[in-house]
Amino acid sequence: MKTIFIYLTALLLSNYPALSQRSDTLAHYQTRFTVKQLSPPASLILVGLISNGHSPESIKNEVAEERNEHFPRFKTHLDNYLQFSPLAVAYGLDAMGIKSKTDFANRTVILLKGEFLALGTTSLLKKATHVLRPDGSSYTSFPSGHTTQAFAAATFLSEEYKDRYHWMPYASYTVASSVGLLRVANNKHYISDVLVGAGIGYLAMKTAYWTHRYKWGRKRQHVNL
């Protein structure tokens, strides 16, 4: 399970420039859509669907069995807070005078649009699929809302600060992946739930950037990100 997340986190990061390509001048960018950028979310969702079998030998049930065997009593509430931490970092840095790529008004509109797409999609899928959680607590297992939120927030933080700090995508997606792992460890979700949730969160926030028109001024420059 941990190996899968390391691989997929690396896949997400493959869309970002190398650490050596730092630019000290930050511009206000219009994020342009490219087909290549669909690879990370498509891969996450596809692997999640493949692992979502119903047989005892399916990947999701095998992972759940390993969890129950090795740490059946594990429980933490850390994932409830980590899912929002990239948002706190994004606005916290800006409050400290470390400016992000996008001004406050446009950035907030992008965030709200991305959150609406991410959580709206997840809520609809939960109701449509009606999958029982591994701990039997409710029929809202697929996909993981916590993981969707975490990856949407991580994508937001990454987009806003990756040009100033090229290590930011590595940090943000590591935190998001940790949320997914904790949801499985807490026995609240199957691995398939968190993989699909990760893909939805990433894609929703990227879509918010691709479609934003920056109506609050500030000259913008078209680049591939």
mmCIF file with all atom_site columns, N, CA, C and O in Angstrom, residues 50 72 77 81 130 172 192:
data_model
loop_
_atom_site.group_PDB
_atom_site.id
_atom_site.type_symbol
_atom_site.label_atom_id
_atom_site.label_alt_id
_atom_site.label_comp_id
_atom_site.label_asym_id
_atom_site.label_entity_id
_atom_site.label_seq_id
_atom_site.pdbx_PDB_ins_code
_atom_site.Cartn_x
_atom_site.Cartn_y
_atom_site.Cartn_z
_atom_site.occupancy
_atom_site.B_iso_or_equiv
_atom_site.pdbx_formal_charge
_atom_site.auth_seq_id
_atom_site.auth_comp_id
_atom_site.auth_asym_id
_atom_site.auth_atom_id
_atom_site.pdbx_PDB_model_num
ATOM 1  N N  . ILE A 1 50  ? -9.449  -0.510 -10.546 1.00 0.00 ? 50  ILE A N  1
ATOM 2  C CA . ILE A 1 50  ? -8.933  -1.870 -10.724 1.00 0.00 ? 50  ILE A CA 1
ATOM 3  C C  . ILE A 1 50  ? -8.849  -2.599 -9.384  1.00 0.00 ? 50  ILE A C  1
ATOM 4  O O  . ILE A 1 50  ? -9.124  -3.801 -9.287  1.00 0.00 ? 50  ILE A O  1
ATOM 5  N N  . PRO A 1 72  ? -4.798  -3.848 14.161  1.00 0.00 ? 72  PRO A N  1
ATOM 6  C CA . PRO A 1 72  ? -6.270  -3.776 14.210  1.00 0.00 ? 72  PRO A CA 1
ATOM 7  C C  . PRO A 1 72  ? -6.824  -2.675 15.110  1.00 0.00 ? 72  PRO A C  1
ATOM 8  O O  . PRO A 1 72  ? -7.959  -2.234 14.922  1.00 0.00 ? 72  PRO A O  1
ATOM 9  N N  . HIS A 1 77  ? -7.030  10.763 14.924  1.00 0.00 ? 77  HIS A N  1
ATOM 10 C CA . HIS A 1 77  ? -7.845  11.821 14.334  1.00 0.00 ? 77  HIS A CA 1
ATOM 11 C C  . HIS A 1 77  ? -6.995  12.795 13.525  1.00 0.00 ? 77  HIS A C  1
ATOM 12 O O  . HIS A 1 77  ? -7.503  13.819 13.053  1.00 0.00 ? 77  HIS A O  1
ATOM 13 N N  . TYR A 1 81  ? -7.455  16.684 10.437  1.00 0.00 ? 81  TYR A N  1
ATOM 14 C CA . TYR A 1 81  ? -6.827  18.002 10.404  1.00 0.00 ? 81  TYR A CA 1
ATOM 15 C C  . TYR A 1 81  ? -5.858  18.152 9.228   1.00 0.00 ? 81  TYR A C  1
ATOM 16 O O  . TYR A 1 81  ? -5.775  19.224 8.618   1.00 0.00 ? 81  TYR A O  1
ATOM 17 N N  . HIS A 1 130 ? -23.056 3.682  -2.679  1.00 0.00 ? 130 HIS A N  1
ATOM 18 C CA . HIS A 1 130 ? -23.594 3.126  -1.426  1.00 0.00 ? 130 HIS A CA 1
ATOM 19 C C  . HIS A 1 130 ? -22.749 1.949  -0.925  1.00 0.00 ? 130 HIS A C  1
ATOM 20 O O  . HIS A 1 130 ? -23.243 0.865  -0.649  1.00 0.00 ? 130 HIS A O  1
ATOM 21 N N  . SER A 1 172 ? 3.462   19.093 -0.342  1.00 0.00 ? 172 SER A N  1
ATOM 22 C CA . SER A 1 172 ? 1.999   19.099 -0.311  1.00 0.00 ? 172 SER A CA 1
ATOM 23 C C  . SER A 1 172 ? 1.416   17.731 -0.648  1.00 0.00 ? 172 SER A C  1
ATOM 24 O O  . SER A 1 172 ? 0.472   17.272 0.013   1.00 0.00 ? 172 SER A O  1
ATOM 25 N N  . SER A 1 192 ? -8.950  1.405  -2.578  1.00 0.00 ? 192 SER A N  1
ATOM 26 C CA . SER A 1 192 ? -9.609  1.874  -3.798  1.00 0.00 ? 192 SER A CA 1
ATOM 27 C C  . SER A 1 192 ? -10.313 3.206  -3.564  1.00 0.00 ? 192 SER A C  1
ATOM 28 O O  . SER A 1 192 ? -10.317 4.088  -4.441  1.00 0.00 ? 192 SER A O  1
#
